[in-house]
Amino acid sequence: MNHLHWSIISTALLLLIAAPHPTTAQTTPNDPVTNVVELRCGSHGFVNVSQAQMYFPATIQAVYEKVKSVGFGVANTGTGPDAAYGLAQCFDYLTKVQCDLCFSKLRSVGPRCLPMTTGRVYLDGCFVRVENYTFYAEALGPKDRAWCGNTTTGGPSFVAAVKQAVADAVSAAGANVGHEGNGKVVDRRGRSSSAYAMATCWRTLNASGCSECLRNASAAAAGCLPWSEGRVANTGCFLRYSDTDFLNNGTSTTRSSSGHKTVKVVAVGCSVAAVGLGVIIGIIIYKRNRAIQDRRKGLTKVSKMIISVLKKSSLNFKYSMLEKATGSFDEANKLGEGGFGTVYKGVLADGREVAVKRLFFNNRSRAMDFFNEVRLISSVEHKNLVRLLGCSCLGPESLLVYEYLPNKSLDRFIFDEEIGNVLDWEKRFKIITGTAQGLAHLHENPKARIIHRDIKASNVLLDSKFQAKIADFGLARSFEEDKTHVSTAIAGTLGYMAPEYIAHGQLSEKADVYSFGVLVLEIISGRQNCRSITSEHSQSLLTLAWNHFQTGTAEDLIDPNIKSLQHREQMLRAVHVAFLCMQECPNLRPSMSVCLQMLLRAEEPLPAPTNPPFTDELTMEFDFEGDSERLLSETSSSATSVATMMYSAFYPR
């Protein structure tokens, strides 16, 4: 299928997914409900990254399913220090479309907290919190605070109006825990003293906890006066007042079941204004319905085009065919699971064995990942890239179909002491060079420069001859040849992401080079570069390896399964190349094609690597703001700032 066809399909299906229900109001991406009030991150990192990669996405998805139906949800997954407990709540005055939009924003902002395990995001329309313990009954906390501001201040009449509106909102919310109260006070004389307020507790609080939280929030909000805006983000509640009507222009549209919302409104209206408002609302409703009808007609045409294109394409698989091939996605056929999907072994009617990737999420953002993966992997072919056989996008969920590789992924061998000896050094070196060849092909592809963004052992698959094939292109990105980098949201796997990418979202081919360096160390040592901290003095694989490299004892890193005097020099050279790939400054790292030559040409001398950008297990210290020239001239880096970032949408992969 050509790129034009895939462009048509992806665009149309995204419209289908994002199309509004005819009874809900339209919302633009810049809807005020998505304004970020605060991102509050924790202070502790993951203990076991592989477990966290399973727990966090499952918890967030479970919460999302509940929020979609009732505007609120709690869920928890896993046990131990990496267990994930989540809570999310949309405010009652939001429409369903606004709630979905707000939650989508939450999922894009939350990942900025990684690698910390916990975080909270307060928006003007919704809230989410994830912790590694049960926090649902907490009302107040040490970091609770108020935000005061906007550009104007009000006089005594405005102050009085705010106090009345806040009191009304707090009273209504406290009387019906978990559903907000709204307050509105409009000055009779038409002066600029109108005030609007809302207050809500999270639905997991009891009455006394809610009352305590709201009293605290009310007092904190009073401290903002006479500023025209005030917000209080407490552990168990949220309060806001303003001189502008943020409550859907004074109209209340509840998302919750009947009897759950209590609203108190104090207002004096004007009959002329009411008539004018009625006319405006009528015009808006007419235009909205007309737009929906037009969109439906357009979607019908595009849908027919999609079906026509897919029927003619060899990439098209019927959902029912793949469901039958995998035994209705039987657990016994499960090959693996990541942050975005589960992979199953399937046997087609003609006897072909395939791997079927079943995506976790069927919403707009996941559709983007789906079509991104199809578009990119179908545009390149190489012996070290997994081959895409087709997809199914017209059934109840999105599926990708790949060639089946019997030896599955690299991580199941190198991190297992019992079967690690299956991969001797010759096989491991072939896997290292094969992965380098695959990456070089992606980076130097004449059609489009492709950056994988998630190179790690579990995304390197092995065929029957243990030849490496790079898989999982859901996070891959491509950009023009004349650009040195692109800026993008952070997404990837902890322990493999390059420092400039984590700190500033600056993505280039050198981010893959950094990940490749980490992978090489893992292949040689048989150890995983993720945190399994038993004490505060534990070291990561990278720190441990760097210390050995500096002291000339790198041989101690080698996996006992592959230690051999015959290949000692080749192993140590590979360690050296790995550190060249992981240098702090991206400009110092070799390209993948140069890296491949360094591995293969044993007679050529290697330059000394500069210090890597890490100092201990919990922090990475670096400063890329204008320091490129300094880093190029120095042999060691100077730590000047600490970055503590969190992933893809609470979506570890």
XYZ file of C-alpha atoms in Angstrom:
653
model
C 0.000 0.000 0.000
C 1.456 3.378 -0.941
C 1.912 6.337 1.388
C -1.028 8.238 -0.100
C -3.405 5.426 0.724
C -2.149 5.193 4.289
C -2.414 8.942 4.658
C -6.069 8.796 3.561
C -6.839 5.928 5.934
C -5.090 7.417 8.949
C -6.691 10.811 8.501
C -10.160 9.366 8.070
C -9.999 6.987 10.993
C -8.677 9.703 13.251
C -11.725 11.756 12.307
C -13.960 8.800 13.048
C -12.411 8.323 16.452
C -12.551 12.019 17.297
C -16.042 12.667 15.883
C -18.392 14.068 18.525
C -21.558 12.437 19.703
C -24.449 14.431 18.260
C -25.782 15.352 21.712
C -22.511 16.822 23.009
C -21.034 20.237 22.441
C -17.908 20.690 20.384
C -14.693 21.577 22.161
C -11.537 23.006 20.687
C -8.045 21.786 21.656
C -7.546 25.116 23.435
C -10.585 24.655 25.668
C -9.979 26.466 29.002
C -10.757 23.275 30.938
C -7.373 21.907 29.823
C -5.399 24.765 31.353
C -2.677 23.208 33.531
C -2.771 24.610 37.056
C 0.021 22.488 38.512
C 2.113 19.391 37.887
C 3.291 17.978 41.208
C 5.871 15.150 41.030
C 7.044 12.784 43.743
C 10.603 12.202 44.899
C 11.099 8.435 44.584
C 12.022 6.448 41.484
C 10.995 3.003 40.351
C 12.412 -0.020 42.146
C 11.738 -2.472 39.315
C 11.210 -0.777 35.957
C 9.960 -3.919 34.197
C 7.155 -4.299 36.761
C 6.319 -0.610 36.588
C 6.001 -0.916 32.814
C 3.165 -3.384 33.414
C 1.438 -1.746 36.365
C 1.263 1.913 35.336
C -0.370 1.644 31.903
C -2.852 -0.933 33.205
C -3.871 1.364 36.068
C -4.236 4.434 33.877
C -6.302 2.527 31.333
C -8.584 1.147 34.048
C -9.085 4.636 35.462
C -9.782 6.023 32.001
C -12.512 3.463 31.314
C -14.322 4.571 34.471
C -13.851 8.279 33.793
C -15.377 7.829 30.337
C -18.644 6.586 31.822
C -19.086 8.468 35.109
C -16.435 11.197 35.131
C -14.506 9.580 37.985
C -12.422 6.478 38.569
C -9.967 4.737 40.882
C -7.913 1.650 40.104
C -4.813 -0.143 41.279
C -2.494 -2.709 39.732
C 0.283 -4.818 41.193
C 1.815 -5.187 44.635
C 4.969 -4.039 46.337
C 6.878 -0.746 45.991
C 6.039 -0.348 42.278
C 2.300 -0.969 42.621
C 0.268 1.752 40.939
C -2.784 3.352 42.550
C -4.641 5.882 40.420
C -7.473 8.375 40.799
C -8.958 10.711 38.206
C -11.970 13.001 38.307
C -13.613 15.418 35.907
C -15.517 18.338 37.380
C -19.279 18.006 37.112
C -19.892 21.090 34.990
C -17.909 19.634 32.085
C -19.615 18.001 29.126
C -18.561 14.490 28.168
C -16.462 15.824 25.285
C -14.754 18.299 27.598
C -14.053 15.543 30.117
C -12.470 13.340 27.443
C -10.392 16.271 26.234
C -9.327 17.135 29.761
C -8.310 13.550 30.541
C -6.310 13.383 27.312
C -4.435 16.470 28.447
C -3.775 14.824 31.814
C -2.232 11.836 30.060
C 0.098 14.055 28.042
C 1.258 16.177 30.987
C 1.729 13.456 33.610
C 4.765 11.806 31.952
C 6.884 14.880 32.700
C 7.342 13.517 36.219
C 9.375 10.460 35.166
C 11.488 8.808 36.455
C 9.627 9.521 39.661
C 6.937 6.959 40.439
C 4.273 9.382 41.633
C 2.606 12.503 40.346
C -0.466 14.737 40.388
C -1.826 16.965 37.664
C -4.373 19.691 38.399
C -6.238 21.143 35.420
C -9.067 23.657 35.425
C -11.439 20.855 34.455
C -10.046 17.644 35.911
C -7.456 15.984 38.141
C -5.342 12.835 38.178
C -3.066 11.336 40.804
C -0.908 8.203 40.759
C 0.928 6.855 43.798
C 2.500 3.600 44.947
C 0.240 3.421 48.010
C -3.456 3.864 48.847
C -3.922 7.607 49.207
C -7.654 7.850 48.586
C -8.615 9.118 52.067
C -6.010 11.912 52.229
C -7.522 15.399 52.540
C -4.546 17.719 53.101
C -0.823 17.546 52.459
C 2.372 19.572 52.964
C 2.467 20.808 49.365
C -1.099 22.130 49.184
C -1.120 25.694 47.904
C -3.029 28.493 46.227
C -2.399 30.343 42.952
C -3.419 33.973 42.842
C -3.310 36.368 39.948
C -4.627 37.413 36.572
C -4.104 40.987 35.443
C -6.772 42.819 37.419
C -7.854 43.414 40.986
C -11.310 44.213 42.299
C -12.722 46.603 44.848
C -14.694 45.945 48.031
C -17.822 44.874 46.139
C -15.838 42.258 44.196
C -14.230 40.947 47.387
C -17.662 40.584 48.971
C -19.015 38.876 45.847
C -16.134 36.375 45.827
C -16.577 35.516 49.482
C -20.283 34.901 48.931
C -19.717 32.811 45.794
C -16.993 30.725 47.471
C -19.153 30.187 50.551
C -22.035 29.008 48.372
C -19.806 26.663 46.377
C -18.141 25.189 49.490
C -21.501 24.708 51.195
C -22.973 22.905 48.184
C -19.912 20.696 47.660
C -19.701 19.776 51.341
C -23.361 18.799 51.360
C -22.798 16.290 48.566
C -19.267 14.935 48.853
C -17.537 14.187 45.588
C -19.619 16.521 43.428
C -18.818 20.170 43.140
C -20.831 23.114 44.202
C -20.954 26.224 42.038
C -21.463 29.766 43.265
C -22.320 32.814 41.177
C -22.903 36.343 42.410
C -23.752 39.189 40.020
C -23.979 42.741 41.329
C -27.465 44.163 40.904
C -26.197 47.562 39.804
C -24.177 46.168 36.911
C -20.850 47.064 38.434
C -17.783 44.948 37.684
C -18.225 42.868 40.807
C -19.517 39.594 39.366
C -17.882 36.545 40.900
C -17.989 32.865 39.974
C -16.724 29.965 42.067
C -16.597 26.186 42.160
C -15.382 23.724 44.773
C -15.156 19.950 44.787
C -13.675 17.100 46.807
C -12.407 13.868 45.318
C -15.113 11.266 45.635
C -12.997 8.960 47.796
C -13.071 11.386 50.743
C -15.581 11.013 53.559
C -17.675 13.950 54.780
C -15.282 15.041 57.518
C -12.244 14.870 55.232
C -14.057 16.857 52.558
C -15.158 19.487 55.063
C -11.604 19.852 56.395
C -10.158 20.202 52.897
C -12.755 22.759 51.787
C -12.315 24.901 54.912
C -8.597 25.027 54.248
C -9.137 25.815 50.561
C -11.646 28.575 51.343
C -9.210 30.278 53.711
C -6.388 29.977 51.175
C -8.559 31.439 48.411
C -9.433 34.425 50.613
C -5.728 35.167 50.764
C -5.759 35.782 47.001
C -8.185 38.704 47.203
C -8.520 41.224 45.660
C -6.908 39.487 42.639
C -9.455 38.526 40.004
C -8.403 34.844 39.882
C -7.703 32.364 42.624
C -7.179 28.605 42.631
C -6.428 26.204 45.475
C -5.082 22.729 44.678
C -5.227 20.648 47.841
C -4.548 16.958 48.286
C -8.231 16.106 48.533
C -10.060 18.985 46.858
C -9.937 21.846 44.355
C -11.409 25.346 44.547
C -11.482 28.188 42.051
C -12.961 31.676 41.830
C -12.844 34.177 38.983
C -14.368 37.404 37.686
C -15.155 35.607 34.401
C -17.822 32.945 33.992
C -15.868 29.709 33.476
C -18.866 27.503 34.319
C -20.022 27.005 30.712
C -21.304 30.601 30.561
C -23.353 30.098 33.687
C -25.120 26.970 32.419
C -24.671 23.723 34.289
C -24.198 20.525 32.326
C -23.792 17.561 34.646
C -21.958 14.376 33.709
C -22.946 12.401 36.788
C -26.037 10.407 37.581
C -29.148 12.216 38.737
C -29.245 13.304 42.336
C -25.446 13.478 42.651
C -24.830 17.125 41.886
C -25.735 19.996 44.141
C -25.461 23.505 42.723
C -26.331 26.752 44.423
C -26.636 29.806 42.221
C -27.259 33.317 43.432
C -27.955 35.546 40.440
C -29.938 38.478 39.230
C -30.692 38.304 35.543
C -31.941 40.669 32.930
C -34.833 39.658 30.690
C -33.289 41.390 27.704
C -29.990 39.596 28.267
C -31.856 36.306 28.640
C -33.591 36.788 25.295
C -30.305 37.706 23.649
C -28.633 34.683 25.181
C -31.443 32.466 23.908
C -30.968 33.737 20.368
C -27.204 33.173 20.558
C -27.651 29.653 21.935
C -30.127 28.870 19.157
C -27.659 30.000 16.502
C -24.865 27.969 18.088
C -27.010 24.813 18.259
C -28.084 25.218 14.627
C -24.517 25.658 13.410
C -23.303 22.778 15.515
C -25.935 20.372 14.194
C -25.236 21.520 10.642
C -21.510 20.902 11.149
C -22.196 17.425 12.539
C -24.336 16.545 9.521
C -21.678 17.837 7.122
C -19.002 15.884 8.924
C -21.077 12.704 8.839
C -21.525 13.032 5.072
C -17.808 13.590 4.623
C -16.925 10.659 6.858
C -19.256 8.373 4.930
C -17.399 9.149 1.705
C -14.011 8.694 3.326
C -15.084 5.470 5.043
C -16.091 4.016 1.673
C -12.709 5.042 0.310
C -10.961 3.336 3.237
C -12.831 0.084 2.698
C -12.125 0.207 -1.022
C -8.396 0.762 -0.506
C -8.093 -1.960 2.123
C -9.952 -4.524 0.036
C -7.443 -4.030 -2.769
C -4.426 -4.145 -0.454
C -2.382 -7.181 0.450
C -1.886 -5.600 3.885
C -5.532 -5.992 4.838
C -6.483 -8.698 7.344
C -10.002 -9.327 8.552
C -10.373 -8.991 12.290
C -12.282 -12.280 12.502
C -9.420 -14.067 10.731
C -6.838 -12.823 13.247
C -9.121 -13.487 16.187
C -9.463 -17.108 15.053
C -5.720 -17.409 14.338
C -4.860 -16.444 17.921
C -7.565 -18.569 19.537
C -9.550 -15.447 20.452
C -6.348 -13.955 21.894
C -5.859 -16.890 24.216
C -3.421 -16.292 27.095
C -1.597 -19.469 26.064
C -0.635 -17.753 22.787
C 0.667 -14.608 24.451
C 4.233 -13.793 23.411
C 4.782 -10.599 25.393
C 3.319 -7.343 26.608
C 4.471 -3.737 26.562
C 3.087 -0.352 27.443
C 1.035 0.005 24.242
C -0.022 -3.523 23.381
C 0.087 -7.271 23.791
C 1.567 -9.627 21.187
C 0.082 -13.063 20.439
C 1.206 -15.951 18.287
C -1.249 -16.834 15.564
C -1.562 -19.492 12.882
C -3.395 -18.410 9.728
C -5.648 -20.693 7.715
C -2.829 -21.318 5.208
C -0.516 -22.509 8.006
C 1.612 -19.373 8.257
C 2.756 -18.442 11.766
C 2.385 -14.742 12.574
C 2.732 -12.390 15.524
C -0.368 -10.257 16.140
C 0.031 -7.036 18.109
C -3.188 -6.031 19.847
C -3.151 -2.348 20.850
C -4.317 -1.428 24.349
C -6.029 1.821 23.476
C -8.506 2.663 20.753
C -8.617 6.448 21.028
C -7.210 9.291 18.996
C -3.656 9.292 20.409
C -3.308 5.528 20.085
C -4.620 5.677 16.528
C -1.748 8.034 15.788
C 0.731 5.471 17.147
C -0.951 2.704 15.154
C -0.765 4.470 11.802
C 2.660 5.854 12.573
C 3.958 2.326 13.054
C 2.288 1.043 9.886
C 3.447 3.985 7.791
C 7.068 3.900 8.918
C 7.711 0.172 8.968
C 6.032 -0.329 5.586
C 8.312 2.330 4.083
C 11.591 0.543 4.899
C 12.845 -2.988 4.368
C 16.023 -4.475 5.810
C 17.155 -7.855 7.055
C 17.543 -6.421 10.566
C 14.080 -4.858 10.753
C 11.018 -6.915 11.614
C 8.741 -7.350 8.602
C 5.179 -6.046 8.692
C 2.727 -8.421 7.003
C -0.398 -6.313 7.422
C -2.960 -4.862 9.770
C -6.602 -4.791 10.725
C -8.131 -1.392 11.414
C -11.820 -1.927 10.573
C -12.702 -4.217 13.465
C -13.430 -3.372 17.104
C -9.734 -2.779 17.825
C -6.506 -2.095 15.956
C -4.204 -5.023 15.159
C -0.780 -5.253 13.544
C 0.495 -8.463 11.933
C 4.226 -9.223 11.854
C 6.417 -12.104 10.827
C 6.722 -14.612 13.645
C 10.212 -14.951 15.124
C 10.557 -18.209 17.089
C 13.267 -17.041 19.489
C 11.186 -14.059 20.569
C 13.099 -11.161 22.156
C 16.710 -10.704 23.195
C 15.933 -9.871 26.831
C 14.624 -13.367 27.605
C 18.111 -14.739 26.934
C 20.653 -12.218 28.188
C 18.889 -11.524 31.502
C 18.274 -15.185 32.335
C 21.189 -16.996 33.986
C 19.816 -20.418 33.072
C 19.436 -19.933 29.313
C 21.941 -17.128 28.879
C 24.557 -19.601 27.691
C 22.470 -20.248 24.577
C 23.891 -16.984 23.272
C 27.665 -17.364 23.121
C 29.836 -14.366 22.241
C 29.732 -15.037 18.499
C 25.921 -14.894 18.557
C 25.880 -11.818 20.801
C 28.366 -9.949 18.626
C 26.282 -10.811 15.574
C 23.231 -9.409 17.373
C 25.135 -6.214 18.266
C 26.311 -5.617 14.699
C 22.937 -6.612 13.254
C 21.153 -4.085 15.460
C 23.707 -1.451 14.423
C 23.060 -2.231 10.756
C 19.296 -1.938 11.244
C 19.643 1.417 12.995
C 22.065 2.741 10.393
C 19.531 1.852 7.699
C 16.784 3.726 9.557
C 18.927 6.801 10.150
C 20.258 6.970 6.597
C 17.108 5.914 4.799
C 16.901 8.003 1.579
C 13.087 8.208 1.796
C 12.926 9.536 5.357
C 15.242 9.712 8.347
C 13.643 7.497 10.985
C 14.451 7.582 14.694
C 13.206 4.570 16.637
C 13.084 6.200 20.123
C 12.746 2.924 22.029
C 15.801 0.762 21.394
C 16.092 -1.836 24.163
C 16.573 -5.578 24.564
C 12.851 -6.418 24.484
C 12.487 -4.608 21.142
C 15.238 -6.647 19.489
C 13.709 -9.885 18.218
C 15.614 -13.008 17.171
C 14.860 -15.304 14.254
C 15.616 -19.018 14.112
C 19.296 -18.273 13.420
C 19.484 -15.639 16.191
C 19.693 -12.813 13.699
C 18.603 -9.530 15.251
C 15.515 -7.716 13.991
C 14.445 -4.357 15.423
C 10.736 -4.231 16.319
C 8.066 -1.921 17.766
C 7.930 1.303 15.761
C 5.033 2.824 17.696
C 7.230 5.669 18.978
C 9.336 6.114 15.843
C 9.598 9.557 14.251
C 10.838 10.809 10.891
C 11.894 14.300 9.840
C 13.510 16.218 7.023
C 17.129 15.777 6.074
C 18.014 19.428 6.682
C 16.937 19.405 10.346
C 19.428 18.644 13.100
C 16.739 17.676 15.587
C 13.045 17.937 16.352
C 11.373 18.831 19.634
C 8.801 16.323 20.807
C 7.045 14.971 23.874
C 9.128 12.601 25.985
C 8.371 8.934 25.372
C 10.493 5.849 25.724
C 11.879 3.547 28.410
C 13.713 4.563 31.547
C 17.402 3.744 31.459
C 17.686 3.988 27.665
C 16.741 7.607 26.943
C 19.456 10.107 26.032
C 19.988 13.035 28.445
C 19.274 15.826 25.942
C 16.016 14.108 25.031
C 14.884 13.778 28.655
C 15.928 17.322 29.565
C 14.659 19.257 26.556
C 12.703 16.888 24.321
C 15.343 17.370 21.605
C 15.308 14.306 19.397
C 17.909 13.285 16.811
C 19.519 10.078 15.589
C 22.001 10.432 18.455
C 19.224 9.509 20.908
C 19.108 6.055 19.292
C 22.913 5.922 19.408
C 22.800 6.504 23.170
C 20.205 3.724 23.612
C 22.327 1.409 21.501
C 25.304 2.016 23.805
C 23.215 0.991 26.817
C 22.024 -2.116 24.953
C 25.599 -3.146 24.112
C 26.579 -3.000 27.793
C 23.555 -5.138 28.681
C 24.412 -7.736 26.038
C 28.014 -7.973 27.239
C 27.290 -7.998 30.967
C 24.005 -9.911 31.032
C 22.705 -7.231 33.420
C 19.731 -4.949 32.927
C 20.132 -1.205 33.235
C 17.072 -0.654 35.411
C 16.813 0.165 39.058
C 16.486 -2.653 41.518
C 17.743 -0.679 44.489
C 18.276 -2.498 47.755
C 20.074 0.419 49.410
C 20.673 4.066 48.671
C 24.245 3.228 47.698
C 23.344 0.775 44.918
C 24.844 1.550 41.516
C 23.300 1.343 38.075
C 24.892 -0.790 35.378
C 26.167 2.340 33.602
C 27.839 3.761 36.708
C 29.346 0.389 37.579
C 30.598 -0.152 34.033
C 32.117 3.336 33.844
C 34.022 2.786 37.093
C 35.406 -0.501 35.728
C 36.299 1.145 32.431
C 38.233 3.930 34.169
C 40.164 1.528 36.389
C 41.011 -0.891 33.587
C 38.886 -3.711 35.011
C 36.177 -3.767 32.334
C 36.745 -7.498 31.967
C 34.925 -7.954 35.287
C 31.724 -6.780 33.594
C 31.579 -9.674 31.139
C 28.754 -12.180 31.578
C 30.239 -15.448 32.958
C 28.287 -17.286 30.247
C 30.483 -15.764 27.539
C 33.833 -15.125 29.204
C 36.515 -16.287 26.820
C 40.153 -15.407 26.364
C 39.728 -15.964 22.634
C 37.362 -13.003 22.272
C 38.543 -10.846 25.170
C 39.822 -7.966 23.026
C 36.679 -7.862 20.900
C 34.501 -7.714 24.029
C 36.551 -4.911 25.583
C 36.449 -2.996 22.311
C 32.660 -3.296 22.298
C 32.556 -1.845 25.829
C 34.711 1.059 24.617
C 32.384 1.689 21.658
C 29.384 1.582 23.995
C 30.798 4.455 26.054
C 31.538 6.447 22.894
C 27.828 6.060 22.091
C 26.779 7.269 25.536
C 28.767 10.497 25.759
C 26.930 13.472 27.221
C 27.191 15.724 24.193
C 25.246 14.309 21.223
C 27.758 15.767 18.760
C 30.495 13.598 20.264
C 28.622 10.359 19.701
C 29.423 8.511 16.465
C 26.751 7.878 13.847
C 25.481 4.314 13.667
C 27.370 3.614 10.458
C 30.612 4.845 12.061
C 29.799 2.874 15.182
C 29.423 -0.268 13.074
C 32.829 0.294 11.504
C 34.370 0.777 14.955
C 33.028 -2.616 15.987
C 34.159 -4.440 12.848
C 37.573 -2.850 12.238
C 39.542 -4.079 15.214
C 42.820 -2.644 13.942
C 41.683 0.991 14.022
C 42.354 2.934 17.261
C 39.402 4.327 19.205
C 39.213 7.814 20.763
C 38.815 8.132 24.516
C 35.186 8.692 25.557
C 34.245 11.681 27.690
C 32.454 11.171 30.984
C 28.918 9.826 30.595
C 26.034 12.075 31.743
C 25.231 10.262 34.959
C 26.673 10.410 38.448
C 24.493 8.070 40.444
C 21.364 5.954 40.333
C 18.808 8.657 41.040
C 20.005 11.703 39.100
C 21.439 12.643 35.762
C 23.296 15.923 35.873
C 23.853 17.932 32.757
C 23.326 21.290 31.111
C 22.819 21.566 27.386
C 21.816 25.231 27.390
C 24.549 26.724 25.246
C 27.218 24.286 26.404
C 27.923 22.404 23.165
C 31.263 24.102 22.523
C 32.362 23.587 26.121
C 31.467 19.912 25.989
C 33.285 19.414 22.711
C 36.489 20.832 24.154
C 36.399 19.169 27.564
C 37.193 15.577 28.391
C 34.849 15.481 31.334
C 31.444 16.996 31.881
C 30.471 19.442 34.564
C 27.148 18.813 36.271
C 25.081 21.945 36.605
C 21.468 20.904 36.760
C 19.322 17.948 37.724
C 16.539 16.713 35.495
C 13.740 14.665 36.932
C 11.349 13.745 34.188
C 8.490 11.226 33.762
C 7.220 9.448 30.634
C 4.775 8.931 27.817
C 1.628 9.798 29.355
C 2.085 7.591 32.259
C 2.790 5.078 29.532
C 6.050 3.243 30.160
C 6.686 0.885 27.310
